[in-house]
Amino acid sequence: MGSVIIENMTKQFGDFTALHDINLEIQEGEFFALLGPSGCGKTTTMRCIAGFEHPTSGKIKIGEKEVEKIPANRRNCGMVFQSYALFPHMNVFDNVAYSLNIKQLNASNPVKQLGIYARLLSKRLGRTPKDIQEKVMKILKYVELEQHAMRLTSELSGGQQQRVALARALVMEPAVLLMDEPLSNLDQKLRHSMRNTIRTIQQDLGITTIFVTHDQEEAMSMADRVAVMDKGKIVQIGTPTELYSNPLTPFIADFVGTSNILDIEVVDRKESNGTTTLKGDSFLLQSANTIEKKQAKAIIRPEHIQVLPYDTEVNKEEVNVLEGIVLMSTYLGPTVRYDMRVGNQEIIVDTTYSSGTSIFEEGRKVKLSIEYGRVLLI
Amino acid sequence: MKARFNGLSAVKIFIYAFFGIFLIIPLVSVFLISFTNEPVNIIGSFTDPAIFSTTIDKLKAINLENYRKIFSNAGYLVSLKNSLSLALVVMVLVILMCIPLAYGIARTNMPFKKTISALCTIPLIIPTFISAYAFIIMFGRAGWVTYFYELLGGEGMLIDPYSKTGIILVQVFFFFPYALWPLVAAFKISDVTLEEASLNLGAKNWFTFIFVTFPLAIPGIISSALLIFTVSFSDFGTPIVLAPKDLNLMVVEAYREISGFFNWGGAAILTVIMIIVAALFFWLQHILTKGKNYGSVSGKPKQQKMVTNKVVTRSLSVYSFIIVLVPLLAMLSVLLQSVATTWGKDLLPSGYTLKHYQTIFSTSLGNIQNSIVLAIGALVLSVVIATFVSYFVVRQNSAKMDFMTSIPLVVPGIAFGIALIQTFNVAPLQLTGTAILLIIAYTIRRLPYMVRSTMGAMRAIKQDIEEAAINLGATPLTAAITVIGPLLLPGIAAGSVLVFITVLKETSISILLAPPEWAPMSLAIFQNILRAEYYSAAAMSVILVALVLVLQGLANYIGKKQRL
Ligand SMILES: Nc1ncnc2c1ncn2[C@@H]1O[C@H](COP(=O)(O)OP(=O)(O)OP(=O)(O)O)[C@@H](O)[C@H]1O
Ligand SMILES: [Mg+2]
């Protein structure tokens, strides 16, 4: 087990800079997610840690040790590939046993090595030692695959293959577990259950885990901390709640959850009650937050806006009240999402839906209330 | 990735060294010898300073005298002209002969199409010197064709097999399949819509063929023609059996210079010229076909209208049968001869016996064993090398290695043999006359086939499978052995059979390099033919062809299983 520290890592492919000055400090036992849009450099970061790519400059430390000189096969990073990369000519058992066999191979003298090679190439040429068998069966039981041990990997479902890949990486007791979009090949339902499986196993083993994904929901629901990447740079690192409630840039606000991002101008800073008055496109807003800039952006999460019938009386001294027209309503099960027009601006509003409440129909005039504290400024 | 020294780099160096020593140095030495006109010991120059200084002296004395001599030595010039004109005639005849056949297979519903296609593969499995010998049985002074010919009132022989005409006929009837399949492909791709447009405009079928279908197939036709030219030009088996004393051909001349007169300079010049001509035509063909993957020109298969006109299809079918009948009869003649007590100038042998086979199994079993041992040796070596070569080419984009391992494709067997003899007949690597050099020569010569086959399989293996193995602790070499290797197995198996077959058939290298105690079947047959021991030659040929047939069947079986 170990921490992973990346210092000033840059990676160039020819003229193209895939990673700019990456700095990360991942604690021992932490579940850390790398989140970002396609092509932002997540895989490249992970491949640098695993040793498949070499940083152009910068340092990587795994468990306090610099790994620059350590080749990929001796870094002890268990990797779960996006495509699983299971060995198609081996059954589930042999896939999982591979790293243990290799470990034994590397520790043997040349004569014994021949025997192990023979065994790896054909089962008829030798038996897997007891201790390896036991370890493999134990981990297979752990991922609930022990009854499929002798199956070919091609005969398994996607979720089962995923678990084989996980077991294969875990059995070597790696210092870090690297997972590159491990769930992207699974269907929606399976993805949810695998999230829980992975998270539970990670917690159980307390293994340092780096999880690459472009799905913010995945990152937010599973990780202890998340690093958001964009165009080869890390833009923010924090716990899911920090990222959600305190996005540093509009990009993060948009990428982490859904946001209404409004261009505003700061017109007044009141010292007395600490609110800032903002002038939007065709409305005024009060925010409990402050910002130095004059031209800024206000971020309002869709679920922080309340929709009220037009005739409701609201105390304008405590909350922002805006008038809106419903453009469209979408029923999403527990929530209803409205597309609203406020002045010349379109915004999204999410309301919880419980039986008995009514949905505002399209074209209806409504009031929207937003607490001052929910208006973030960037 | 930064290059790190590991087991794989060592393998890479080994492969470069192997090709460097056994392919590049021999070719370079032949080239040098063609100027110096006397032996040059390149390998010795690296190990012994004395040899080095004499080599330098020889190189200092280099001049074009030797090359000037070719133009004065009428023999060489004539042999070049003869070889070129032979290849040219064969090329034209094969193309003319194949166009209707290919059209019949590609675009008509001619009867017995499947049977005809299957029969068209026969010529490819028969070593040319056996085909040549079969022609002697048929057309020779005591041949059954001659018997018929005289029966019908002809005088002497219908065709003298020991003549340029004889050589041309053998090559035409036994090399045509090389051109046939590319031609079939060419006819298949020609644009149907254009043809239909032509027919819609009221053009007749034959008019459409001549002015639309045919021109569209021209690139394919030219490319097949160039291929046939190279094959005919490089062929050693036919001329060595059939060329009369007064017909000088490059391959025969080169063979005589090296094995008869030990004329190093002369053999070297002929070798260099042969390689240049073969390489030139190979290159021309290559640039013509480059970027034209006939199979996948357009994504969706075009619905092609098959010609169903009975007169056309039936006459094409008859025509095709006549063509495939010639090789078939030739093989039957060898088969009959192998079980004949005596077979004079008559339609059939005067009696039948298995004694020739008995003789072979009592006296020549060694040759069969040799062939198999040598072929297995070459096979093992090719498998190992080809596996790694395709790894380097596919995974590390090693264009250099790709190029290097393709060189043997353009070097005629006899030229390669001469280059090897000239390089390895002196210390420190005195290998001429050993089985090792023979195996290495077979390996290098057939490696391109093996590499093609394994490379295809390698391309199908995803990069991350290998990375997974490394991630799990395997060194690149261990990953290659335990993961890549087993996944390549189907490709290796297919390539192996091909290598095995071509080594069994190999003529020029065997004749030049095999020491008596390692004489393979092909050499034994060749010597029997030279000694006019036709019956045992026939029996041995039948065994050789049977062996090849069995292996070919095995290859087809493996191929089918793979596709399932
Ligand atoms: N071997 C390479 N050579 C050149 N450019 C590369 C190479 N590998 C990656 N890149 C480039 O580096 C950038 C980052 O790639 P990377 O694979 O890390 O993206 P990613 O964040 O994992 O994206 P995705 O979510 O699509 O997997 C991309 O623009 C990519 O084109
Ligand atoms: Mg990626």
Coordinates of C-alpha atoms in Angstrom, one line a residue, chain A residues 66-326:
Chain A
E66 CA 10.5 7.6 -6.9
V67 CA 9.5 5.3 -9.7
E68 CA 11.2 6.9 -12.7
K69 CA 13.8 4.2 -13.0
I70 CA 11.4 1.3 -12.2
P71 CA 10.0 -0.4 -15.3
A72 CA 6.2 -1.0 -15.6
N73 CA 6.4 -4.7 -14.7
R74 CA 8.0 -3.9 -11.3
R75 CA 5.8 -0.9 -10.2
N76 CA 3.3 -3.1 -8.5
C77 CA 0.3 -1.0 -9.7
G78 CA -2.7 -3.1 -10.3
M79 CA -4.5 -1.8 -13.4
V80 CA -8.0 -2.5 -14.5
F81 CA -8.2 -1.6 -18.2
Q82 CA -11.1 0.0 -19.9
S83 CA -11.4 -3.0 -22.2
Y84 CA -10.5 -5.3 -19.3
A85 CA -7.7 -6.8 -21.4
L86 CA -8.4 -10.3 -20.1
F87 CA -6.2 -13.0 -21.6
P88 CA -8.5 -14.7 -24.1
H89 CA -6.6 -17.9 -24.2
M90 CA -6.8 -18.5 -20.4
N91 CA -9.8 -19.3 -18.2
V92 CA -10.9 -17.1 -15.3
F93 CA -8.6 -18.9 -12.8
D94 CA -5.5 -18.6 -15.0
N95 CA -6.2 -15.0 -15.6
V96 CA -6.3 -14.3 -11.9
A97 CA -3.4 -16.6 -11.2
Y98 CA -1.1 -15.0 -13.8
S99 CA 0.6 -12.4 -11.6
L100 CA 1.2 -15.0 -8.8
N101 CA 2.8 -17.3 -11.4
I102 CA 4.9 -14.5 -12.7
K103 CA 6.0 -13.6 -9.2
Q104 CA 7.1 -17.2 -8.6
L105 CA 8.8 -17.2 -12.1
N106 CA 10.8 -14.1 -11.3
A107 CA 11.9 -15.6 -8.0
S108 CA 13.0 -19.0 -9.4
N109 CA 16.3 -20.3 -10.9
P110 CA 16.4 -20.8 -14.7
V111 CA 15.6 -24.5 -14.5
K112 CA 12.5 -24.0 -12.4
Q113 CA 11.6 -21.1 -14.7
L114 CA 11.4 -23.5 -17.6
G115 CA 8.9 -25.6 -15.6
I116 CA 6.8 -22.5 -14.8
Y117 CA 6.8 -21.4 -18.5
A118 CA 5.7 -24.9 -19.5
R119 CA 2.9 -24.7 -16.9
L120 CA 1.8 -21.3 -18.2
L121 CA 1.7 -22.5 -21.7
S122 CA -0.1 -25.7 -21.2
K123 CA -2.0 -27.0 -18.2
R124 CA -0.9 -30.5 -19.0
L125 CA 2.7 -29.6 -18.3
G126 CA 2.4 -28.8 -14.7
R127 CA 0.1 -28.0 -11.8
T128 CA -0.4 -24.7 -10.1
P129 CA 1.1 -24.8 -6.6
K130 CA -1.4 -25.1 -3.7
D131 CA -0.7 -21.6 -2.2
I132 CA -1.4 -19.9 -5.5
Q133 CA -4.6 -21.9 -6.0
E134 CA -5.8 -20.9 -2.5
K135 CA -5.1 -17.3 -3.0
V136 CA -6.8 -17.2 -6.4
M137 CA -9.9 -19.0 -5.1
K138 CA -10.1 -16.7 -2.2
I139 CA -10.1 -13.6 -4.3
L140 CA -12.6 -15.2 -6.8
K141 CA -14.9 -16.0 -3.9
Y142 CA -14.5 -12.4 -2.8
V143 CA -15.8 -11.1 -6.2
E144 CA -18.4 -13.9 -6.3
L145 CA -16.9 -15.7 -9.3
E146 CA -15.7 -18.9 -7.7
Q147 CA -18.2 -21.1 -9.5
H148 CA -17.0 -19.7 -12.9
A149 CA -13.3 -20.3 -12.2
M150 CA -12.9 -22.7 -15.1
R151 CA -14.8 -20.8 -17.7
L152 CA -13.2 -19.0 -20.6
T153 CA -13.4 -15.3 -20.1
S154 CA -15.3 -14.9 -23.4
E155 CA -18.1 -16.9 -21.8
L156 CA -18.7 -14.4 -19.1
S157 CA -21.1 -11.4 -19.0
G158 CA -19.7 -7.9 -19.1
G159 CA -20.1 -7.4 -15.3
Q160 CA -18.4 -10.8 -14.6
Q161 CA -15.5 -9.9 -16.9
Q162 CA -15.2 -6.6 -15.0
R163 CA -14.9 -8.5 -11.8
V164 CA -12.3 -10.9 -13.2
A165 CA -10.2 -7.9 -14.2
L166 CA -10.6 -6.5 -10.7
A167 CA -9.7 -9.8 -9.1
R168 CA -6.7 -10.1 -11.4
A169 CA -5.4 -6.7 -10.4
L170 CA -6.2 -7.2 -6.7
V171 CA -4.6 -10.6 -6.3
M172 CA -1.1 -9.2 -6.6
E173 CA -1.8 -7.0 -3.6
P174 CA -0.7 -3.9 -5.5
A175 CA 0.5 -0.7 -3.9
V176 CA -2.1 1.2 -5.9
L177 CA -5.1 0.2 -7.9
L178 CA -5.5 2.0 -11.2
M179 CA -8.8 1.9 -13.0
D180 CA -9.3 3.5 -16.4
E181 CA -13.0 4.0 -17.0
P182 CA -13.8 0.6 -15.7
L183 CA -17.5 0.9 -15.9
S184 CA -17.9 2.6 -19.3
N185 CA -18.6 -0.7 -21.1
L186 CA -21.4 -1.7 -18.8
D187 CA -25.1 -0.9 -19.1
Q188 CA -26.7 1.6 -16.8
K189 CA -28.0 -0.8 -14.2
L190 CA -24.8 -2.9 -13.9
R191 CA -22.8 0.3 -13.6
H192 CA -24.7 1.3 -10.5
S193 CA -24.2 -2.0 -8.8
M194 CA -20.5 -2.2 -9.8
R195 CA -20.0 1.2 -8.3
N196 CA -21.0 -0.2 -5.0
T197 CA -19.0 -3.4 -5.5
I198 CA -15.8 -1.5 -6.3
R199 CA -16.3 1.0 -3.5
T200 CA -17.0 -1.7 -0.9
I201 CA -14.0 -3.7 -1.9
Q202 CA -11.8 -0.6 -1.9
Q203 CA -13.0 0.2 1.6
D204 CA -12.6 -3.4 2.8
L205 CA -9.0 -3.6 1.6
G206 CA -8.1 0.0 2.2
I207 CA -6.2 0.0 -1.0
T208 CA -5.1 3.3 -2.5
T209 CA -7.2 3.7 -5.7
I210 CA -7.1 6.0 -8.7
F211 CA -10.2 5.9 -10.7
V212 CA -10.4 7.6 -14.1
T213 CA -13.8 8.6 -15.4
H214 CA -15.5 11.2 -17.5
D215 CA -18.8 10.6 -15.7
Q216 CA -19.1 13.1 -12.9
E217 CA -21.8 11.2 -11.1
E218 CA -19.5 8.2 -10.9
A219 CA -16.7 10.3 -9.5
M220 CA -18.9 12.2 -7.1
S221 CA -20.6 9.1 -5.7
M222 CA -17.5 6.9 -5.3
A223 CA -14.5 9.0 -4.6
D224 CA -13.1 10.5 -1.4
R225 CA -11.5 13.2 -3.5
V226 CA -11.8 14.2 -7.1
A227 CA -9.3 16.0 -9.4
V228 CA -11.0 17.7 -12.3
M229 CA -8.8 17.9 -15.4
D230 CA -9.2 20.0 -18.5
K231 CA -6.9 20.2 -21.5
G232 CA -4.0 18.5 -19.7
K233 CA -4.3 20.6 -16.5
I234 CA -5.7 20.0 -13.2
V235 CA -8.3 22.7 -12.5
Q236 CA -9.5 21.8 -9.0
I237 CA -9.0 19.1 -6.4
G238 CA -11.4 18.5 -3.6
T239 CA -14.0 16.3 -2.0
P240 CA -17.2 15.9 -4.0
T241 CA -19.0 18.3 -1.7
E242 CA -16.3 21.0 -2.0
L243 CA -16.3 20.7 -5.8
Y244 CA -20.1 20.9 -5.8
S245 CA -20.6 23.8 -3.5
N246 CA -17.4 25.6 -4.3
P247 CA -16.5 25.2 -8.0
L248 CA -13.5 27.3 -8.8
T249 CA -14.4 27.9 -12.5
P250 CA -17.5 27.9 -14.6
F251 CA -16.0 24.8 -16.3
I252 CA -16.1 22.9 -13.1
A253 CA -19.5 24.2 -12.1
D254 CA -20.8 23.0 -15.4
F255 CA -18.9 19.7 -15.4
V256 CA -19.6 18.8 -11.8
G257 CA -23.3 18.6 -11.7
T258 CA -25.6 20.8 -13.8
S259 CA -25.4 24.6 -13.3
N260 CA -27.1 27.7 -14.4
I261 CA -24.2 30.0 -15.3
L262 CA -25.2 33.6 -15.7
D263 CA -23.2 36.6 -16.8
I264 CA -23.6 39.3 -14.3
E265 CA -22.2 42.7 -13.3
V266 CA -21.6 43.6 -9.7
V267 CA -23.5 46.8 -9.0
D268 CA -23.4 47.2 -5.3
R269 CA -21.5 45.7 -2.3
K270 CA -23.4 46.2 0.9
E271 CA -21.3 46.0 4.0
S272 CA -24.2 45.9 6.5
N273 CA -25.8 42.6 5.7
G274 CA -22.9 41.3 3.6
T275 CA -24.9 40.9 0.3
T276 CA -23.7 41.8 -3.1
T277 CA -26.2 43.1 -5.6
L278 CA -25.8 41.8 -9.1
K279 CA -27.2 43.0 -12.4
G280 CA -28.0 40.3 -14.8
D281 CA -29.3 40.4 -18.3
S282 CA -32.8 41.6 -17.3
F283 CA -33.0 41.0 -13.6
L284 CA -31.3 41.9 -10.3
L285 CA -29.9 39.3 -7.9
Q286 CA -28.6 39.4 -4.4
S287 CA -25.8 37.0 -3.3
A288 CA -24.4 36.3 0.1
N289 CA -21.0 35.8 -1.5
T290 CA -18.6 38.5 -2.6
I291 CA -16.2 38.8 -5.4
E292 CA -13.6 41.4 -6.3
K293 CA -14.3 41.5 -10.1
K294 CA -16.9 43.7 -11.7
Q295 CA -17.8 41.4 -14.5
A296 CA -18.4 37.9 -13.1
K297 CA -20.5 34.8 -13.3
A298 CA -23.2 33.7 -11.0
I299 CA -23.7 30.0 -10.6
I300 CA -27.0 28.6 -9.4
R301 CA -27.6 24.9 -9.1
P302 CA -31.0 23.9 -10.6
E303 CA -32.1 22.2 -7.3
H304 CA -31.4 25.4 -5.4
I305 CA -34.2 27.2 -7.1
Q306 CA -37.7 26.9 -5.9
V307 CA -40.7 27.1 -8.2
L308 CA -43.9 28.7 -6.7
P309 CA -47.2 29.6 -8.1
Y310 CA -47.3 33.1 -9.4
D311 CA -49.6 34.4 -6.7
T312 CA -47.5 33.2 -3.8
E313 CA -46.4 36.0 -1.4
V314 CA -42.7 35.9 -0.8
N315 CA -40.6 38.1 1.5
K316 CA -38.3 39.8 -1.0
E317 CA -36.0 40.9 1.9
E318 CA -34.8 37.3 2.5
V319 CA -34.6 35.6 -0.8
N320 CA -34.3 36.5 -4.5
V321 CA -37.6 36.4 -6.3
L322 CA -37.7 36.2 -10.1
E323 CA -40.5 35.8 -12.5
G324 CA -40.3 33.0 -15.0
I325 CA -42.3 31.3 -17.7
V326 CA -42.2 27.5 -18.0

